[in-house]
Amino acid sequence: MNNKSIYVTKPTLAPLEEYFDVLKGVWERGILTHNGPVVQNLEKQLAEKLNINYLIAVSNGTIALQMAIKALDLKGEIITTPFTWIATVSAIKWEGCSPIFCDIDPHTLNLDPKKIEELITDKTVAIMPVHVFGNPCDVNTIESIAKKHNLKVIYDAAHAVGSTYNGKSILEYGDISATSFHATKLFNTAEGGACITTNNELYEKIQRIRFFGHNQSKDIVEDGFNGKMTEVHAALGVANMKYYDDVLSDRKKKYNYYHNALSPLNFLYFQKFEIGEPNYSYFPVIFDSEERLLKIENKLNKEKIFPRRYFYPSINTYTNIVDYQKCPVSENISKRILCLPLFWNISNNQINRIANAFNDH
Ligand SMILES: Cc1ncc(COP(=O)(O)O)c(C=O)c1O
């Protein structure tokens, strides 16, 4: 029996020779950064693939979130979810805003739109929901609340490349979406990310912010910083683009295979997809108790299988960084959720090995 370790994720990597082919051009030109031709090529290919208008590639997803806040000139309270990666909240704080936590829906795992309005004050400037594990948020309800209260919407779409709603990329919803191309993401450039908007003025402003605030004539016209993606990172993205469709369809198949294997277990439940089509980029399972999660995690680890407690703990409980705000659903779910290994070309045999550990615990 193949007893090799299985980790929660594994980066999608095009064959090395194909990466070299793109890098060769970088070496020949001697241009490593400053929005070079490979970054521009990657932006164009991604925009075409996702059928979106304006995509600005940047150095990582956290910077993309900060740039989105900066581009919208936000100062004040931003309503967000506690069930996320710390970067959502650190981006808000680094831009001088305050995170206000809205509890989540226990099934979609996204911020619960029914709980937004009670959190709005005269200091609220925006809503920043996360498409958790690539599951599209209820964008229509969020948009109508934002319109009613004159708020901006930034989606943390770090997980959501490939997710759609109404036949359209989920990245085109909100004033700006910020995504991540980190090594662990469905599409990766090792480190990287992007801002996406449908507004031409914001598109141009974000480009200036990315490049120290320069305009086309190199005058400093904006309070910018360095958000540039390098040619070396973009080259990995261009090489990986060739496999994008395959990765996306493989994820869905493997997600369904896992689901079939584990759905008979009555102590588990799964994230619910209510709106649009997710990208199936993660396979989270929610246990009936933390005790059972720890027991099964321990068993999996003994069998050299390493899932990840994600997101854990709920961010509203990080009291060294934020003031505690009660979010009972998120606090409860985060103790009972485990993301199982899922990556490009994980085999059915590997999934069977993982599922077996659940079956006879
Ligand atoms: C929900 C969420 N937001 C933001 C980020 C930040 O992205 P990055 O790691 O590219 O900075 C992550 C990252 O991994 C994430 O999971």
XYZ file of C-alpha atoms and ligand atoms in Angstrom:
377
model
C 0.000 0.000 0.000
C 1.238 3.503 -0.859
C 1.857 5.078 2.497
C 3.309 8.433 1.495
C 2.368 11.529 3.463
C -0.619 13.479 2.174
C -0.661 17.177 3.001
C -3.681 19.457 2.953
C -2.553 21.035 -0.295
C 0.077 20.912 -2.979
C 0.798 23.749 -5.404
C -0.272 23.435 -9.013
C 2.970 23.504 -11.003
C 3.312 23.402 -14.777
C 6.188 21.212 -15.982
C 9.497 22.949 -15.206
C 10.518 23.107 -18.903
C 7.371 25.110 -19.645
C 8.181 27.565 -16.856
C 11.727 27.854 -18.226
C 10.358 28.669 -21.676
C 8.561 31.723 -20.303
C 11.536 32.665 -18.108
C 13.865 32.584 -21.103
C 12.096 35.650 -22.491
C 12.423 37.396 -19.128
C 16.195 36.772 -19.141
C 16.547 37.924 -22.734
C 14.696 41.174 -22.093
C 16.348 41.792 -18.743
C 13.083 43.240 -17.425
C 12.192 41.795 -14.046
C 9.444 44.088 -12.830
C 7.589 47.418 -13.360
C 4.559 45.923 -15.069
C 6.629 44.152 -17.713
C 5.329 42.190 -20.687
C 4.788 38.934 -18.790
C 2.658 40.638 -16.120
C 0.665 42.304 -18.893
C 0.303 38.991 -20.701
C -0.882 37.280 -17.513
C -3.412 40.043 -16.824
C -4.748 39.726 -20.367
C -4.986 35.930 -20.238
C -6.702 35.951 -16.843
C -9.171 38.645 -17.897
C -10.023 36.633 -21.006
C -10.301 33.331 -19.165
C -12.532 34.805 -16.469
C -14.351 37.011 -18.953
C -13.791 40.135 -16.880
C -12.894 43.695 -17.822
C -10.262 45.075 -15.512
C -7.749 43.005 -13.576
C -4.634 44.459 -11.967
C -2.028 41.870 -10.932
C -0.275 42.656 -7.649
C 2.295 41.131 -5.320
C -0.136 39.259 -3.038
C -3.753 39.049 -1.930
C -3.245 41.017 1.283
C -1.833 43.981 -0.665
C -4.763 43.634 -3.100
C -7.193 44.100 -0.184
C -5.252 47.098 1.133
C -5.158 48.652 -2.332
C -8.920 48.194 -2.674
C -9.526 50.031 0.614
C -7.062 52.759 -0.401
C -8.596 53.156 -3.875
C -12.044 53.719 -2.356
C -10.641 56.243 0.179
C -12.241 54.412 3.079
C -11.833 55.619 6.659
C -14.080 54.209 9.363
C -15.756 50.909 10.195
C -15.762 48.009 7.763
C -18.188 45.159 8.372
C -16.514 41.834 7.717
C -16.552 38.200 8.739
C -14.689 36.628 11.647
C -14.575 33.326 9.735
C -11.628 34.147 7.497
C -7.878 34.237 7.276
C -6.226 36.948 9.376
C -5.227 38.875 6.209
C -8.804 40.159 5.733
C -8.660 41.847 9.100
C -5.022 42.957 9.002
C -5.652 44.678 5.644
C -8.544 46.625 7.218
C -6.397 47.600 10.182
C -3.326 48.528 8.123
C -5.497 50.945 6.157
C -6.534 52.663 9.384
C -10.074 51.250 9.449
C -11.824 49.214 12.160
C -13.143 45.700 11.571
C -16.698 45.097 12.774
C -17.547 41.409 12.836
C -20.777 40.081 11.372
C -21.513 36.490 12.346
C -21.747 33.800 9.678
C -24.362 31.459 8.303
C -23.599 27.968 9.695
C -24.235 26.316 6.331
C -22.728 28.587 3.668
C -19.973 29.661 6.112
C -20.185 33.147 4.577
C -21.091 36.310 6.454
C -24.848 36.199 7.154
C -26.424 39.113 5.228
C -29.402 39.115 7.649
C -27.042 40.278 10.390
C -25.402 43.167 8.518
C -27.901 45.973 9.071
C -27.899 45.776 12.868
C -24.138 46.510 12.768
C -24.335 49.639 10.625
C -23.509 52.890 12.436
C -22.727 56.417 11.264
C -19.070 55.334 11.069
C -19.680 52.408 8.700
C -18.063 52.924 5.306
C -18.015 49.491 3.695
C -18.844 45.799 3.811
C -16.045 43.316 3.164
C -17.436 39.797 2.853
C -15.322 36.759 1.962
C -16.369 34.095 -0.568
C -15.328 31.429 1.908
C -13.647 28.408 0.278
C -14.814 29.810 -3.081
C -18.519 29.691 -2.112
C -20.190 32.757 -3.675
C -21.749 35.150 -1.138
C -25.323 36.347 -1.499
C -24.147 39.241 -3.658
C -27.631 40.593 -4.461
C -28.698 41.028 -0.836
C -25.320 42.511 0.064
C -25.528 44.946 -2.829
C -29.007 46.132 -1.901
C -27.971 46.717 1.742
C -24.892 48.613 0.556
C -26.968 50.771 -1.796
C -29.573 51.530 0.868
C -26.893 52.716 3.329
C -24.497 54.224 0.787
C -21.682 51.797 1.587
C -18.906 50.395 -0.589
C -18.461 46.644 -1.065
C -15.074 44.983 -1.344
C -15.107 41.218 -1.734
C -12.230 39.254 -0.291
C -12.185 36.807 -3.179
C -8.861 35.217 -2.209
C -10.393 31.740 -2.624
C -12.715 32.514 -5.484
C -10.911 32.415 -8.853
C -13.166 30.185 -10.965
C -16.365 30.691 -8.926
C -19.309 32.114 -10.845
C -22.778 33.548 -10.334
C -25.334 34.090 -13.100
C -22.784 32.858 -15.612
C -20.365 35.629 -14.615
C -17.140 35.465 -12.594
C -17.845 36.196 -8.937
C -14.823 38.523 -9.094
C -16.908 41.088 -10.989
C -19.267 41.740 -8.081
C -18.842 44.578 -5.591
C -16.937 47.818 -6.144
C -13.668 45.901 -6.076
C -12.759 42.249 -5.554
C -9.355 41.258 -4.266
C -8.030 37.802 -4.983
C -4.934 35.770 -4.149
C -2.598 33.734 -6.330
C -0.735 32.328 -3.329
C 0.905 28.912 -3.756
C -2.027 27.210 -2.020
C -4.677 28.706 -4.281
C -6.394 27.043 -7.225
C -4.455 29.313 -9.583
C -1.041 30.371 -8.310
C 1.991 32.512 -9.062
C 3.778 31.369 -5.839
C 2.952 34.756 -4.263
C 0.559 37.078 -6.048
C -2.924 38.460 -6.261
C -5.132 40.876 -8.145
C -7.703 43.627 -7.820
C -10.727 43.341 -10.087
C -13.246 46.078 -10.805
C -15.765 46.995 -13.471
C -15.074 50.728 -13.086
C -12.498 52.271 -15.436
C -11.599 55.128 -13.047
C -10.921 52.705 -10.218
C -8.915 50.525 -12.598
C -6.618 53.411 -13.450
C -6.367 54.539 -9.845
C -5.411 51.055 -8.637
C -2.727 50.889 -11.339
C -1.285 54.160 -10.003
C -1.465 52.967 -6.392
C 0.394 49.784 -7.378
C 3.257 51.856 -8.797
C 4.109 54.354 -6.012
C 1.309 56.687 -7.134
C 2.868 57.470 -10.552
C 0.691 58.524 -13.444
C 1.643 57.774 -17.074
C 4.072 60.701 -17.131
C 5.734 59.488 -13.939
C 4.422 62.355 -11.791
C 3.367 61.307 -8.313
C -0.360 61.985 -8.253
C -1.602 59.419 -5.766
C -0.800 58.151 -2.269
C 0.546 54.903 -3.668
C 2.967 52.189 -2.660
C 4.697 49.194 -4.150
C 2.162 46.538 -5.071
C 3.864 45.289 -8.216
C 3.994 41.667 -9.302
C 7.389 40.576 -10.651
C 7.972 39.074 -14.097
C 9.338 35.919 -12.443
C 6.079 35.362 -10.553
C 3.951 36.259 -13.559
C 5.930 33.740 -15.634
C 4.807 30.954 -13.305
C 1.248 32.192 -13.728
C 1.537 32.170 -17.522
C 2.925 28.618 -17.429
C 0.171 27.508 -15.022
C -2.583 29.142 -17.113
C -2.370 26.290 -19.594
C -3.645 23.936 -16.867
C -6.340 26.229 -15.466
C -9.339 24.458 -17.041
C -8.002 21.053 -16.124
C -7.366 22.093 -12.512
C -10.868 23.524 -12.198
C -12.645 20.466 -13.587
C -10.402 18.085 -11.598
C -11.344 19.922 -8.375
C -15.059 19.442 -8.985
C -14.640 15.730 -9.723
C -12.513 15.176 -6.629
C -14.866 17.224 -4.474
C -17.769 15.025 -5.560
C -15.746 11.865 -5.019
C -14.967 12.947 -1.442
C -18.578 13.945 -0.896
C -19.867 10.533 -1.985
C -17.343 8.757 0.222
C -18.120 10.776 3.361
C -21.779 11.725 3.077
C -23.083 8.496 4.720
C -21.408 9.575 8.000
C -24.031 11.115 10.241
C -21.557 13.011 12.431
C -20.368 15.192 9.511
C -21.928 17.918 7.430
C -20.688 19.920 4.458
C -20.628 23.534 3.323
C -23.851 24.462 1.530
C -23.701 26.135 -1.876
C -26.789 28.309 -2.227
C -25.799 30.749 -4.907
C -23.927 30.280 -8.171
C -21.223 27.741 -8.808
C -18.244 27.449 -6.443
C -14.769 26.469 -7.644
C -14.594 23.524 -5.205
C -11.141 24.651 -4.195
C -11.290 23.239 -0.632
C -12.956 20.265 0.988
C -14.090 21.385 4.453
C -15.994 19.002 6.734
C -17.867 20.086 9.843
C -18.000 17.652 12.774
C -20.686 17.293 15.425
C -18.081 18.054 18.114
C -14.547 19.352 18.526
C -13.755 16.212 20.497
C -14.552 14.007 17.502
C -12.594 16.317 15.183
C -9.500 16.035 17.392
C -9.825 12.255 17.593
C -10.056 11.863 13.810
C -7.352 14.457 13.137
C -5.062 12.513 15.441
C -5.857 9.281 13.656
C -5.244 10.868 10.239
C -1.906 12.290 11.426
C -0.825 8.838 12.614
C -1.537 7.628 9.099
C 0.588 10.455 7.695
C -2.408 12.459 6.496
C -2.302 16.131 7.395
C -5.589 18.053 7.072
C -5.787 21.603 8.427
C -7.999 23.292 10.987
C -9.066 26.192 8.784
C -10.297 28.752 9.717
C -9.436 28.311 13.349
C -9.751 30.102 15.663
C -12.489 32.590 14.795
C -10.727 35.936 14.221
C -12.982 37.870 16.646
C -11.300 35.923 19.451
C -7.783 37.209 18.585
C -7.942 39.769 21.357
C -4.290 40.754 20.966
C -5.273 42.195 17.581
C -8.988 43.066 17.772
C -11.520 43.922 20.460
C -13.658 40.880 21.191
C -17.062 41.056 19.500
C -19.378 38.130 20.092
C -19.957 35.851 17.057
C -21.262 32.559 18.453
C -21.791 30.789 15.128
C -18.303 31.487 13.823
C -16.717 30.639 17.187
C -18.576 27.349 17.254
C -17.977 26.301 13.633
C -14.290 27.188 13.692
C -13.772 24.636 16.479
C -15.454 21.886 14.465
C -14.170 22.380 10.926
C -11.348 20.582 9.182
C -10.157 21.069 5.597
C -9.175 17.745 4.068
C -6.383 17.357 1.508
C -7.457 18.561 -1.919
C -5.145 19.507 -4.770
C -4.691 19.038 -8.491
C -4.629 15.344 -9.357
C -5.106 14.000 -5.854
C -5.981 10.371 -6.664
C -9.195 8.555 -5.818
C -6.992 6.091 -3.927
C -5.642 8.869 -1.751
C -9.193 10.079 -1.092
C -10.219 6.491 -0.218
C -7.299 6.292 2.222
C -8.501 9.494 3.914
C -12.166 8.427 3.933
C -11.274 5.042 5.442
C -9.762 6.756 8.453
C -13.155 8.401 9.012
C -15.088 5.201 8.554
C -13.458 3.145 11.271
C -12.410 5.713 13.866
C -9.576 34.655 2.918
C -8.198 35.153 2.609
N -8.008 36.472 2.439
C -6.811 36.976 2.134
C -5.702 36.173 1.989
C -4.371 36.776 1.689
O -3.794 36.362 0.492
P -2.218 36.329 0.319
O -1.701 35.142 1.050
O -2.033 36.215 -1.172
O -1.678 37.616 0.841
C -5.849 34.794 2.176
C -4.719 33.928 2.037
O -4.149 33.156 1.950
C -7.122 34.261 2.488
O -7.313 32.955 2.671
